[in-house]
mmCIF file of C-alpha atoms and ligand atoms in Angstrom:
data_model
loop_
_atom_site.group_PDB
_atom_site.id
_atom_site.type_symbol
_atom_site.label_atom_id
_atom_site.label_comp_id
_atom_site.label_asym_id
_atom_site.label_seq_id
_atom_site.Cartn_x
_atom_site.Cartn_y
_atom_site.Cartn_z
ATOM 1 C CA UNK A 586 4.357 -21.111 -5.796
ATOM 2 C CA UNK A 587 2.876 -19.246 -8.924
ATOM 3 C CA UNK A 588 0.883 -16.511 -8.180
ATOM 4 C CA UNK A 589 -1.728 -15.078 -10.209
ATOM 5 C CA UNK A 590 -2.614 -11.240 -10.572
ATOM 6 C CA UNK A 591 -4.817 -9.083 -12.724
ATOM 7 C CA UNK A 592 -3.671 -5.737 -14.252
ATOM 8 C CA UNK A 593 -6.341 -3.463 -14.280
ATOM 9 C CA UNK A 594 -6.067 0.079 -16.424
ATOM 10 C CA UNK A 595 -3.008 -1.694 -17.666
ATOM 11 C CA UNK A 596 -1.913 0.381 -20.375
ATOM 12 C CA UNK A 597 0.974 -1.421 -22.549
ATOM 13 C CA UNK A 598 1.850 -3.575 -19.304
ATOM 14 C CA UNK A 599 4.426 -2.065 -17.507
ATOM 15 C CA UNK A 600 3.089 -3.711 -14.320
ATOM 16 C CA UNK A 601 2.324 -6.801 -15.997
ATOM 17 C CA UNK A 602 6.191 -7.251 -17.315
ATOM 18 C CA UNK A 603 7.643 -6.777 -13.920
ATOM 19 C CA UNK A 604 5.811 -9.532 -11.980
ATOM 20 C CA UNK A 605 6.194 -11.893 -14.827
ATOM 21 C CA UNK A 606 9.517 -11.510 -14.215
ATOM 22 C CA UNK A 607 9.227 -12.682 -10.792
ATOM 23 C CA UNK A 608 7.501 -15.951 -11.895
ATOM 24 C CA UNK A 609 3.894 -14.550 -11.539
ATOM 25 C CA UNK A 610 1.186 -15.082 -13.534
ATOM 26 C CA UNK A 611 -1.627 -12.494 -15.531
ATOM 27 C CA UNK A 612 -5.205 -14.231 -15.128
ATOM 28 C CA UNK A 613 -7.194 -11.156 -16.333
ATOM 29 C CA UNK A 614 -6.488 -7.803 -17.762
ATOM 30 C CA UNK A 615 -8.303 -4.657 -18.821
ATOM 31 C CA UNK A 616 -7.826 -1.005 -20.909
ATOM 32 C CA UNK A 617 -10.053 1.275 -22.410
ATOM 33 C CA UNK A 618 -7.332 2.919 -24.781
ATOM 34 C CA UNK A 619 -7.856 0.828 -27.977
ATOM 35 C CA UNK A 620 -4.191 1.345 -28.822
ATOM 36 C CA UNK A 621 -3.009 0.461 -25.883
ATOM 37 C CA UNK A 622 -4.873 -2.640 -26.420
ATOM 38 C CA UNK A 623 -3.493 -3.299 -29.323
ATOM 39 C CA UNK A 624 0.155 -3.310 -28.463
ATOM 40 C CA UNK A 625 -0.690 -4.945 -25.136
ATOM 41 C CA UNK A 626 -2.069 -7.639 -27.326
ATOM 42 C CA UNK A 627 0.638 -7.703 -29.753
ATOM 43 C CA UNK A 628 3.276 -7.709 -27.244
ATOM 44 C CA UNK A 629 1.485 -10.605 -24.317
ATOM 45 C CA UNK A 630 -1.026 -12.286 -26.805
ATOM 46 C CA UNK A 631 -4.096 -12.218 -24.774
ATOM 47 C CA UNK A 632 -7.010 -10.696 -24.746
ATOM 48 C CA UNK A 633 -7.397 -7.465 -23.181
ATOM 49 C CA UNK A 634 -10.655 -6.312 -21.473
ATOM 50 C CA UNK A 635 -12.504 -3.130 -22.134
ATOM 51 C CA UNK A 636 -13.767 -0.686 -19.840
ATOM 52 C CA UNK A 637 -13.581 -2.106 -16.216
ATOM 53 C CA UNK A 638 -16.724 0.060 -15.459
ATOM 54 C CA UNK A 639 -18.753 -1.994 -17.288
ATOM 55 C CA UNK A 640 -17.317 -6.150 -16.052
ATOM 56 C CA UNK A 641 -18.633 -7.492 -13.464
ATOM 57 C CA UNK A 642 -16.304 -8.415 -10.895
ATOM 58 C CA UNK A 643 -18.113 -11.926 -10.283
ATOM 59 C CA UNK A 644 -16.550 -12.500 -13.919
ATOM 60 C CA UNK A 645 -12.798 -11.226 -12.585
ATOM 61 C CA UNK A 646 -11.066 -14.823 -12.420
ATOM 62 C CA UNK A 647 -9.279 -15.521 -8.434
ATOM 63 C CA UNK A 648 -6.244 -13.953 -7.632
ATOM 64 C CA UNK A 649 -3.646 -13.685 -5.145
ATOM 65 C CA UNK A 650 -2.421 -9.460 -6.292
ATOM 66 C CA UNK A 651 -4.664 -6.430 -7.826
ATOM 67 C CA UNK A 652 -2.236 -4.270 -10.021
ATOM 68 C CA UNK A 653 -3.886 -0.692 -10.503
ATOM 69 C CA UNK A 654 -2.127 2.281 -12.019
ATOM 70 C CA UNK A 655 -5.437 4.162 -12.053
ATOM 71 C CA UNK A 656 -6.342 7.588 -13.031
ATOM 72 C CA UNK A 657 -6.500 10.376 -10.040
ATOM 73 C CA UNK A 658 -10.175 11.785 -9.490
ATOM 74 C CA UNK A 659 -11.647 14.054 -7.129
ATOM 75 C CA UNK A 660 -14.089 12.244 -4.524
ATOM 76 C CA UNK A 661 -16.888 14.118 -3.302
ATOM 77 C CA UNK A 662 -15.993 15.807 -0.803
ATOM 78 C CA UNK A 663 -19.922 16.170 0.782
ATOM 79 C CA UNK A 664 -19.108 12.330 1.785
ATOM 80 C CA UNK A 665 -16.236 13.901 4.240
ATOM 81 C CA UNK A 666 -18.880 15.806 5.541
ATOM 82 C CA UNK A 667 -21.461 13.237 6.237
ATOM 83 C CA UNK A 668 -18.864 11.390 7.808
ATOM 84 C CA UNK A 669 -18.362 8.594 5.112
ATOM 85 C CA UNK A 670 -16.144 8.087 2.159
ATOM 86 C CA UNK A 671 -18.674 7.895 -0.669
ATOM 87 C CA UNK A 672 -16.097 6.771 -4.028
ATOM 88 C CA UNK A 673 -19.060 6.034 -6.603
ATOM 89 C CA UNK A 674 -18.984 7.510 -9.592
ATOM 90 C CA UNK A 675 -14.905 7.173 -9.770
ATOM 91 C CA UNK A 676 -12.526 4.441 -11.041
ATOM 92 C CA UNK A 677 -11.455 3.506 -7.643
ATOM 93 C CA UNK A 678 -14.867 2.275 -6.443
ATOM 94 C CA UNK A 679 -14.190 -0.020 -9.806
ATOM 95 C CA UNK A 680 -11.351 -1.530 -7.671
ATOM 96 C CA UNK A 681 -13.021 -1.983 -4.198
ATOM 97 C CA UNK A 682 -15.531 -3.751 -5.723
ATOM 98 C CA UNK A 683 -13.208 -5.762 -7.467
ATOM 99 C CA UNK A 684 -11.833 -6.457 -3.785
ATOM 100 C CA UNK A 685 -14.664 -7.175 -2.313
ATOM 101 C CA UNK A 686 -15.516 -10.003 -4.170
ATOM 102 C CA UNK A 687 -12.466 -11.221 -5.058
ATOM 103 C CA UNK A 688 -10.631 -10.735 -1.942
ATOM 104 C CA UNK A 689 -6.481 -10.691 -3.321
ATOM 105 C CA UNK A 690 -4.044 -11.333 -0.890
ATOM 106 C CA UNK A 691 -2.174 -8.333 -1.967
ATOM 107 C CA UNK A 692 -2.708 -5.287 -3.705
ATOM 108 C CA UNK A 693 -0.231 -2.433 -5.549
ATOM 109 C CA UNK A 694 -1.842 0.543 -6.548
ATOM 110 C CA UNK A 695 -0.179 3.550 -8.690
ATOM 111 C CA UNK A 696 -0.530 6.618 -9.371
ATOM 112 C CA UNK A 697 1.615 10.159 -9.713
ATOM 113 C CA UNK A 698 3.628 11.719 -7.245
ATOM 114 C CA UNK A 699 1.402 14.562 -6.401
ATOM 115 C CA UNK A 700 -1.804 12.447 -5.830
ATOM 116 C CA UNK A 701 -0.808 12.556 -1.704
ATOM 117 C CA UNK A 702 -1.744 16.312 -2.241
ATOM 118 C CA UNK A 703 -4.804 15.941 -4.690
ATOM 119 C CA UNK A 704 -7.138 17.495 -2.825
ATOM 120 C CA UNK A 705 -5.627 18.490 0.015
ATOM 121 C CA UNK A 706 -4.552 14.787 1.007
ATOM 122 C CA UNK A 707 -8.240 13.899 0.855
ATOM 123 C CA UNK A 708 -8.338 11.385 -2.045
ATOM 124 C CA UNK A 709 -5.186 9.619 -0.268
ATOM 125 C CA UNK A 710 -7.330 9.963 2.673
ATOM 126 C CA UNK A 711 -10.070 7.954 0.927
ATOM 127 C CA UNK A 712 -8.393 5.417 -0.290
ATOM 128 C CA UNK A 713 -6.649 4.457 2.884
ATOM 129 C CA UNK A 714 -9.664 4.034 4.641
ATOM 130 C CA UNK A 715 -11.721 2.523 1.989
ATOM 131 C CA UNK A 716 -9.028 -0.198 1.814
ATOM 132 C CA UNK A 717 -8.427 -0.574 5.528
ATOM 133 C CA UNK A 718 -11.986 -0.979 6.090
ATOM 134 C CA UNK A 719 -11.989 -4.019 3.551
ATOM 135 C CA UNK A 720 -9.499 -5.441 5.667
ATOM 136 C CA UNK A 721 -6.262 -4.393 4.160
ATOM 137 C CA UNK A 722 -3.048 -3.425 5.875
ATOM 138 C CA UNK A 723 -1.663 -0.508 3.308
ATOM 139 C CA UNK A 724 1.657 2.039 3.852
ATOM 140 C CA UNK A 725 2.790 3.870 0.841
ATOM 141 C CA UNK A 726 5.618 5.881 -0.204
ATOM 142 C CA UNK A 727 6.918 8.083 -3.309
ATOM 143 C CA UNK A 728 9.396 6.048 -4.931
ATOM 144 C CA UNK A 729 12.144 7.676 -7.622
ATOM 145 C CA UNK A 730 12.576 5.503 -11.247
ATOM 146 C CA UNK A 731 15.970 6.998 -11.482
ATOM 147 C CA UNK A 732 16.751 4.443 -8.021
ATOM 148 C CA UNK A 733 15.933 1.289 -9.589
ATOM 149 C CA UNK A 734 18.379 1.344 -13.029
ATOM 150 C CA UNK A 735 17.024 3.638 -15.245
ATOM 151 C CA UNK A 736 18.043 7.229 -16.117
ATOM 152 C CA UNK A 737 14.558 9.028 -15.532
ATOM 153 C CA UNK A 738 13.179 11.155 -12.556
ATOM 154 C CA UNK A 739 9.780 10.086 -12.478
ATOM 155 C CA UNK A 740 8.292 9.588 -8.951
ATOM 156 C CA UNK A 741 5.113 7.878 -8.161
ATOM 157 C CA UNK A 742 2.923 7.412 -5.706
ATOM 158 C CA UNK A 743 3.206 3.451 -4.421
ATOM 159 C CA UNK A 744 0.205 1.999 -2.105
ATOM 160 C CA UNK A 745 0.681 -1.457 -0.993
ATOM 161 C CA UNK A 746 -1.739 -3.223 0.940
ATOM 162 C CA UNK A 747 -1.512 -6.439 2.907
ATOM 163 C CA UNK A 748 -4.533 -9.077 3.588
ATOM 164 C CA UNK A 749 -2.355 -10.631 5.998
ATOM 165 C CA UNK A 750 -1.850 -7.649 8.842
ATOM 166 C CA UNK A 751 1.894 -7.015 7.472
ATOM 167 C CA UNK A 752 3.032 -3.641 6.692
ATOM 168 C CA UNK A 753 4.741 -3.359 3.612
ATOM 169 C CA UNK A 754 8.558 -2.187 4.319
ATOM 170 C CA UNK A 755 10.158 0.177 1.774
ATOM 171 C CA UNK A 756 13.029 0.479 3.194
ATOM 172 C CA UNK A 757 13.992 -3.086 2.230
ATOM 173 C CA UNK A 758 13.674 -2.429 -1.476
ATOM 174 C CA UNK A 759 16.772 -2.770 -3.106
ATOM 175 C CA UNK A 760 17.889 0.518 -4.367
ATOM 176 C CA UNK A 761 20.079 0.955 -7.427
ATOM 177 C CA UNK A 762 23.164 3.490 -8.475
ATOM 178 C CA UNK A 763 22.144 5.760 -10.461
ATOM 179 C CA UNK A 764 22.844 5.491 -14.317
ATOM 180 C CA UNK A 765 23.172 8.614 -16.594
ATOM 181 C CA UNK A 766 21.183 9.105 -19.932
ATOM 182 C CA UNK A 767 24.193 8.289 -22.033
ATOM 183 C CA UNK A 768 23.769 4.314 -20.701
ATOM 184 C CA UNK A 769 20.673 4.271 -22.950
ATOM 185 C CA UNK A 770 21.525 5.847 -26.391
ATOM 186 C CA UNK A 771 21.255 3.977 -29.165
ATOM 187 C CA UNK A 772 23.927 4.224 -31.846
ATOM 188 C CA UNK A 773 23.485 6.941 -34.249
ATOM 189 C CA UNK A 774 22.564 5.076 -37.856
ATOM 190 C CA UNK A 775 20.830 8.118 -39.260
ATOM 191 C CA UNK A 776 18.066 7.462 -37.049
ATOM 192 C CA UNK A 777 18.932 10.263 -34.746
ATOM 193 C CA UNK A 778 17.363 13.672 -34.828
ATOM 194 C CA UNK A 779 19.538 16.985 -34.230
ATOM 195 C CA UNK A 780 19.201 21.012 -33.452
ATOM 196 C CA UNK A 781 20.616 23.134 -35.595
ATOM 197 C CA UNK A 782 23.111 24.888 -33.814
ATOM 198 C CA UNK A 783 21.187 28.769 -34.507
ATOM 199 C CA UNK A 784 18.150 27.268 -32.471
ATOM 200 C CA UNK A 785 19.821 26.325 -29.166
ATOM 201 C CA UNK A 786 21.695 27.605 -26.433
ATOM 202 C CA UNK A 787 24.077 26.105 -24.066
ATOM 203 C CA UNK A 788 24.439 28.239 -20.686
ATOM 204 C CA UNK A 789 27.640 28.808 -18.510
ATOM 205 C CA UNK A 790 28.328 26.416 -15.343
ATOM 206 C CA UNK A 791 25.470 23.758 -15.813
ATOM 207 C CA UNK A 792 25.110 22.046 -12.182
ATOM 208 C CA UNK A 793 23.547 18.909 -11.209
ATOM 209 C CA UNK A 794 20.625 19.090 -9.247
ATOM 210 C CA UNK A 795 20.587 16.367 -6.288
ATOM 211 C CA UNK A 796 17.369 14.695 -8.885
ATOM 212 C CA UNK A 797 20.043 13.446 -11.039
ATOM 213 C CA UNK A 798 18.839 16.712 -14.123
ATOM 214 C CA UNK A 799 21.663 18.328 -15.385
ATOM 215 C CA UNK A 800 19.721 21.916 -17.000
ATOM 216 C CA UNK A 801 22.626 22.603 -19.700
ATOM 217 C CA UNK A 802 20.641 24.729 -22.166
ATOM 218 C CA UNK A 803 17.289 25.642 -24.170
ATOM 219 C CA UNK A 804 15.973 25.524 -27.612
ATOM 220 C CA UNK A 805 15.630 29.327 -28.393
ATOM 221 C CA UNK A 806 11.972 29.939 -27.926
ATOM 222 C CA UNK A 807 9.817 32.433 -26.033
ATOM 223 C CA UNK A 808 10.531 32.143 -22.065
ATOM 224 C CA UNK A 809 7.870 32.577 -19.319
ATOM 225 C CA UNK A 810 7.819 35.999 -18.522
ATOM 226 C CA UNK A 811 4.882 36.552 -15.956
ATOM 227 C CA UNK A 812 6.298 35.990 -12.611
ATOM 228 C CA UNK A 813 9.910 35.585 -13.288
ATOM 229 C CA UNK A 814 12.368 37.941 -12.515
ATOM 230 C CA UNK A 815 14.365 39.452 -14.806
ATOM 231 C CA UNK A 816 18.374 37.374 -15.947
ATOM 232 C CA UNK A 817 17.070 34.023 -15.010
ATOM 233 C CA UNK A 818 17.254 32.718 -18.469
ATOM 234 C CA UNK A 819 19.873 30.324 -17.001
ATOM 235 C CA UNK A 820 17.332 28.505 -15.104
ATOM 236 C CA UNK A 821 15.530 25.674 -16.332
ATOM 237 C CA UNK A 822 11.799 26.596 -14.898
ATOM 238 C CA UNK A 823 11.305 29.412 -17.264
ATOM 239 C CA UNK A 824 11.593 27.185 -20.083
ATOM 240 C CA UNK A 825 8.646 25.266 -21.155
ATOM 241 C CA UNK A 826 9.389 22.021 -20.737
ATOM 242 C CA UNK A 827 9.440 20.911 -24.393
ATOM 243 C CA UNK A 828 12.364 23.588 -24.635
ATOM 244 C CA UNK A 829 14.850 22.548 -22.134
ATOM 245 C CA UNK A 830 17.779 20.752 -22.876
ATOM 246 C CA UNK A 831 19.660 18.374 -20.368
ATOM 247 C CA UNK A 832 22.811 16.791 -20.341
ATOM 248 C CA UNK A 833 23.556 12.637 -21.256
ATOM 249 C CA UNK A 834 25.916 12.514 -18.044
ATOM 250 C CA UNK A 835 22.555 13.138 -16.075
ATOM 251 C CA UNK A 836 19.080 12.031 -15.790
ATOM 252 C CA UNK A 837 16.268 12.641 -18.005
ATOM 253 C CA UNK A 838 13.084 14.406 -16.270
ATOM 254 C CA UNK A 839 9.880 12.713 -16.582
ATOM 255 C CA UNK A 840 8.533 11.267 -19.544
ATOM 256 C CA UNK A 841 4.589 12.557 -20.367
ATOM 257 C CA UNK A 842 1.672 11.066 -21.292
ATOM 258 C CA UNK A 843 1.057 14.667 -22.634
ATOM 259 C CA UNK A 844 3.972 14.905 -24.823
ATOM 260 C CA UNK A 845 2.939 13.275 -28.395
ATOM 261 C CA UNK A 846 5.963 15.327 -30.523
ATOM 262 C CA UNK A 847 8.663 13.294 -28.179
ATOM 263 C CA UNK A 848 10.128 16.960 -27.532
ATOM 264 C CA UNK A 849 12.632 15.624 -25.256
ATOM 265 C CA UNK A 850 16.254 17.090 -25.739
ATOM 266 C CA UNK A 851 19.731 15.904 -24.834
ATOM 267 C CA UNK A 852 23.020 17.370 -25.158
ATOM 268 C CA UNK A 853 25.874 14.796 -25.943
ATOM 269 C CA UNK A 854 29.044 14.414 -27.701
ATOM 270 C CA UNK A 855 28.515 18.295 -28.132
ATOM 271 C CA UNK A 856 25.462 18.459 -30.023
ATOM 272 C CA UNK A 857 21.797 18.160 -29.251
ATOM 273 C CA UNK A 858 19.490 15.465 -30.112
ATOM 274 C CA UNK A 859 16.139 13.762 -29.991
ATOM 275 C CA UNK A 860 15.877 10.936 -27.857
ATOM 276 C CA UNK A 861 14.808 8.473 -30.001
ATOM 277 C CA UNK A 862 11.423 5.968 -29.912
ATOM 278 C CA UNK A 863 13.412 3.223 -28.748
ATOM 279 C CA UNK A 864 15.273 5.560 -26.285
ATOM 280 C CA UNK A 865 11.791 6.918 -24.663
ATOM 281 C CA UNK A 866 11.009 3.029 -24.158
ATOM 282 C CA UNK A 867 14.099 2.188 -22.892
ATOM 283 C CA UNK A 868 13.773 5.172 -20.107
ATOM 284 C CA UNK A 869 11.210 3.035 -18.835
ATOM 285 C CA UNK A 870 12.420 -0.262 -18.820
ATOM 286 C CA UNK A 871 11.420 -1.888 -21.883
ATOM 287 C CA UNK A 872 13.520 -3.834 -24.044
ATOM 288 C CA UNK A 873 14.424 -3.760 -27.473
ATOM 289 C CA UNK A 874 12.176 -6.639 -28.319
ATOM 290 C CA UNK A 875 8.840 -4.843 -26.945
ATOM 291 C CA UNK A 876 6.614 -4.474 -30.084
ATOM 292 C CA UNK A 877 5.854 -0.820 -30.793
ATOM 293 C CA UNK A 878 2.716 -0.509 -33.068
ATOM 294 C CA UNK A 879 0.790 3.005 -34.495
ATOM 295 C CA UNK A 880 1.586 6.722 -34.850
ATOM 296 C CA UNK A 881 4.749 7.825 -33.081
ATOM 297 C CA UNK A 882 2.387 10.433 -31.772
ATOM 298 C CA UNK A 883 0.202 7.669 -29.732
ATOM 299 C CA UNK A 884 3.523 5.390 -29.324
ATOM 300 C CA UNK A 885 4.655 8.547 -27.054
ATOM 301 C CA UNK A 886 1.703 9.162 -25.140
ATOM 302 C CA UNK A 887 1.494 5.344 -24.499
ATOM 303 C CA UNK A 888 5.025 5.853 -23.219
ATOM 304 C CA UNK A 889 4.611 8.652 -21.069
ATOM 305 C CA UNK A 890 1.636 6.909 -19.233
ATOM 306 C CA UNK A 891 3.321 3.359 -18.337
ATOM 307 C CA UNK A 892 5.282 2.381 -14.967
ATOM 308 C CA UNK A 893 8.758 2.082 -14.941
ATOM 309 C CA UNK A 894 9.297 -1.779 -15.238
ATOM 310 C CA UNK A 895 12.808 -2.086 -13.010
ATOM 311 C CA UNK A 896 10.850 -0.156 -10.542
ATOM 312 C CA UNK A 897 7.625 -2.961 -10.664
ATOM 313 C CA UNK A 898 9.971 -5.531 -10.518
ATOM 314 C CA UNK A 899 11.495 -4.707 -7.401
ATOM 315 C CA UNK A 900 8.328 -4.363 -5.667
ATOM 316 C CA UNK A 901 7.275 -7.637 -6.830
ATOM 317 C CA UNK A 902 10.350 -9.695 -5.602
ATOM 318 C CA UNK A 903 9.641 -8.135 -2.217
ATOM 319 C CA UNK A 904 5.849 -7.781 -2.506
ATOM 320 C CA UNK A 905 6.059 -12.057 -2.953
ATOM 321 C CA UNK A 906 9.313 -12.221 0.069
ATOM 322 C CA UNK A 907 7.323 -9.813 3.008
ATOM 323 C CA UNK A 908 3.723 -10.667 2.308
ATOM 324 C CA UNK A 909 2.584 -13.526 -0.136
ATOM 325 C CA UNK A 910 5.070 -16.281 0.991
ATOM 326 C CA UNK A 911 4.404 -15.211 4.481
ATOM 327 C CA UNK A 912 0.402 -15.669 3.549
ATOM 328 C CA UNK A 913 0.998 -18.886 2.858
ATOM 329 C CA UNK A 914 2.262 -19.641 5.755
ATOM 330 C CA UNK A 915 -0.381 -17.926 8.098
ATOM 331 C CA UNK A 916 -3.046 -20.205 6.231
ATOM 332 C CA UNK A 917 -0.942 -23.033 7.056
ATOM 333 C CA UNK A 918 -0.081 -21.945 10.770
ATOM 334 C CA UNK A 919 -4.625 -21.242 11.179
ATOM 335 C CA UNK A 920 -4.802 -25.000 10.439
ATOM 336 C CA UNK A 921 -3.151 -25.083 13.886
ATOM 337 C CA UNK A 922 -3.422 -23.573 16.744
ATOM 338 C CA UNK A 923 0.062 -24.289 18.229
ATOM 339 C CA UNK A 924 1.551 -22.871 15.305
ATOM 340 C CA UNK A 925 -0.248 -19.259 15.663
ATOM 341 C CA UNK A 926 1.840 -18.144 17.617
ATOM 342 C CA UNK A 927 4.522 -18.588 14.792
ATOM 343 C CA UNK A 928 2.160 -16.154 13.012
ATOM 344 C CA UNK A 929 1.923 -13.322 15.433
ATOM 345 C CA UNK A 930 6.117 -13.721 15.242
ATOM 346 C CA UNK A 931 6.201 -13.171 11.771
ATOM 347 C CA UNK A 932 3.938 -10.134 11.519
ATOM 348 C CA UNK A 933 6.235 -8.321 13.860
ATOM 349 C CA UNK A 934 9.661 -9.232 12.241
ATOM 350 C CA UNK A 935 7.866 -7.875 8.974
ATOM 351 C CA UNK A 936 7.431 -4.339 10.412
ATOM 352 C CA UNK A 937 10.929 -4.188 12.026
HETATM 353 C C1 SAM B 1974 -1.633 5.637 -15.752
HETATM 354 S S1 SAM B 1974 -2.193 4.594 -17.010
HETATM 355 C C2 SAM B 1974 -1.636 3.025 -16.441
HETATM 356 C C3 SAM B 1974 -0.586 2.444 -17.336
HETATM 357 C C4 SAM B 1974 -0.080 1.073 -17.007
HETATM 358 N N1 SAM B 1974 0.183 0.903 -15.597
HETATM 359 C C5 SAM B 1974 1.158 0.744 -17.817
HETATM 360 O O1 SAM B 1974 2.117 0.237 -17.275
HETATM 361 O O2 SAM B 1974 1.191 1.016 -19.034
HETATM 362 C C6 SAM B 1974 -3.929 4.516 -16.727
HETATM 363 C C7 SAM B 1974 -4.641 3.744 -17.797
HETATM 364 O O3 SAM B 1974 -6.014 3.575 -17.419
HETATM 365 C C8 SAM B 1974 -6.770 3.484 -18.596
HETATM 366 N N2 SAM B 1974 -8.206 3.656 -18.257
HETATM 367 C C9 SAM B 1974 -8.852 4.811 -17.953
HETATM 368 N N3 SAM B 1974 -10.157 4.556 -17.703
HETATM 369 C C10 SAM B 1974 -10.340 3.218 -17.834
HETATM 370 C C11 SAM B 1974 -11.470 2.357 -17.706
HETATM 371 N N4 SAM B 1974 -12.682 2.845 -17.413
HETATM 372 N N5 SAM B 1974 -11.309 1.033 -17.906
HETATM 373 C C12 SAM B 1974 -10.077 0.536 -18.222
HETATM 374 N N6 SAM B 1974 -8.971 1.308 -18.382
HETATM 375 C C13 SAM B 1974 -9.093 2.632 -18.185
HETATM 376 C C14 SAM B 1974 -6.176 4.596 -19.470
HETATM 377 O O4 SAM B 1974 -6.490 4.427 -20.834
HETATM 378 C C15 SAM B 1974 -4.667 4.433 -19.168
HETATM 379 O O5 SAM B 1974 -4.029 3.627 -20.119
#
């Protein structure tokens, strides 16, 4: 069976790109960034909605999975203390009420790593509740880029959530050796843009850290001085982040949304270079072929903002193996009473 989903803040369609490659099908898509429009356009032809704040979710085709990587926002926190979860006003109520009509079988939410501490666990908090009380089963977990295939340590914040009563399982994701940054250059063809050797240095004894980031030097700029003691120039945290140099037999730390220059340094083959355009995209799982449109200055913010596609993809082989076949067969088994007891079996083998 196809299923259909709708990518919602979808950027350049990272989401979208892994669960077409598990056979599944975009009905409905929307971004406010008119770039990333543009390239999302270029690169899926289809239309791209505007800001989901203003569609109305009667309009939302049906859909079996709600994709979200959607920006982290305070919610008020007076609704804690009135003893409700009040989300208006934010881009998650855009969601619920996207769920509420709509009512997916399954939904995948995003966002970064540190949103399980935005506001003291609160917002998390929220959005649990807010999503079991529409009736959805939800677990999440931080999950690492640099264990699905690609050379990047970008963790993110993963919220699934179930229609069915089946818990999500991480642990049966299908984790991946990690590869080193040198898997991902490109040939040099004069493309390739290098330090001069005055404006770097390399430091003694570089180690690996157990994130895959091998600190092996920094472009010789001011350091952080407020805070840090004195001969720690060696370490990698008192160098802006734009300044630090790491090695192409490790990982590569994350890539930002923030970061329009591409300032991100490697050290191979005994120089240091740029990572290139094409190198940026390929740290996140696009291929060669993906159309790259604009400034280089908005084609690396665009970058820095998408999901990690080998990441997406994994999700959505075992998003559609532990909970949307397994729907299917719960609305087959509720035509028949003999066969709901086959039902309550499944649920339990899920959460094993
Ligand atoms: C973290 S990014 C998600 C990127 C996407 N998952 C991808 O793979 O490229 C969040 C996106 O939400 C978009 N956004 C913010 N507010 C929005 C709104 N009101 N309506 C639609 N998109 C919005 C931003 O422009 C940004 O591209």
């Amino acid at each position: 069976m196809k299923y259909k989903f709708i990518d919602l803040f979808s950027g350049i369609g990272g989401f979208r790109a892994g669960f077409e490659k598990n056979k599944c099908d975009c009905v409905f898509s929307s971004e406010i960034d008119e770039h990333a429009r543009e390239m999302y356009q270029a690169n899926y032809d289809e239309k791209v909605f505007n800001d989901i704040t203003k569609i109305d979710e009667k309009k939302i085709p049906n859909h079996d999975i709600l994709l979200a990587g959607f920006p982290c926002q305070p919610f008020s926190i007076a609704g804690e203390k009135k003893g409700f979860e009040d989300t208006r006003g934010t881009l998650f109520f855009d969601i619920e009420r996207i769920l509420k009509e709509k009512k997916p079988k399954a939904i995948v939410l995003e966002n970064v790593k540190h949103f399980k501490n935005h506001d003291s666990g609160y917002t998390l908090k929220v959005v649990l509740n807010a999503l079991n009380k529409l009736g959805y089963t939800t677990s999440w977990k931080v999950l690492n880029a640099k264990d699905f295939g690609v050379p990047q340590n970008r963790e993110r914040t993963i919220i699934i959530g179930s229609s069915n009563g089946i818990k999500f399982n991480y642990n049966k994701l299908n984790l991946q050796q990690t590869i080193c940054i040198k898997d991902i250059l490109e040939d040099d063809k004069g493309q390739v843009e290098y330090l001069k050797e005055d404006d770097y240095t390399i430091i003694k004894n570089p180690k690996k850290q157990s994130s895959g980031l091998i600190f092996v030097g920094y472009r010789n700029k001011k350091i952080r001085t407020k805070g840090t003691r004195p001969d720690t120039i060696h370490l990698s945290r008192v160098h802006k982040q734009p300044n630090r140099i790491y090695s192409s037999d490790g990982t590569h730390p994350t890539l930002s949304s923030g970061e329009s220059a591409g300032r991100y340094f490697v050290y191979h083959d005994g120089k240091v270079r740029k990572l290139t355009l094409k190198e940026c995209y390929r740290l996140m799982g696009f291929n060669d072929n993906f159309k790259l449109l604009g400034s280089k200055a908005k084609l690396y913010n665009r970058i820095g903002n998408s999901i990690v596609i080998p990441m997406v993809e994994e999700i959505a082989r075992q998003l559609k193996e532990q909970i949307l076949t397994k729907t299917d067969k719960i609305i087959k088994c509720q035509k028949s009473p003999i066969q709901m007891s086959l039902f309550e079996n499944i649920k339990d083998k899920a959460v094993e």
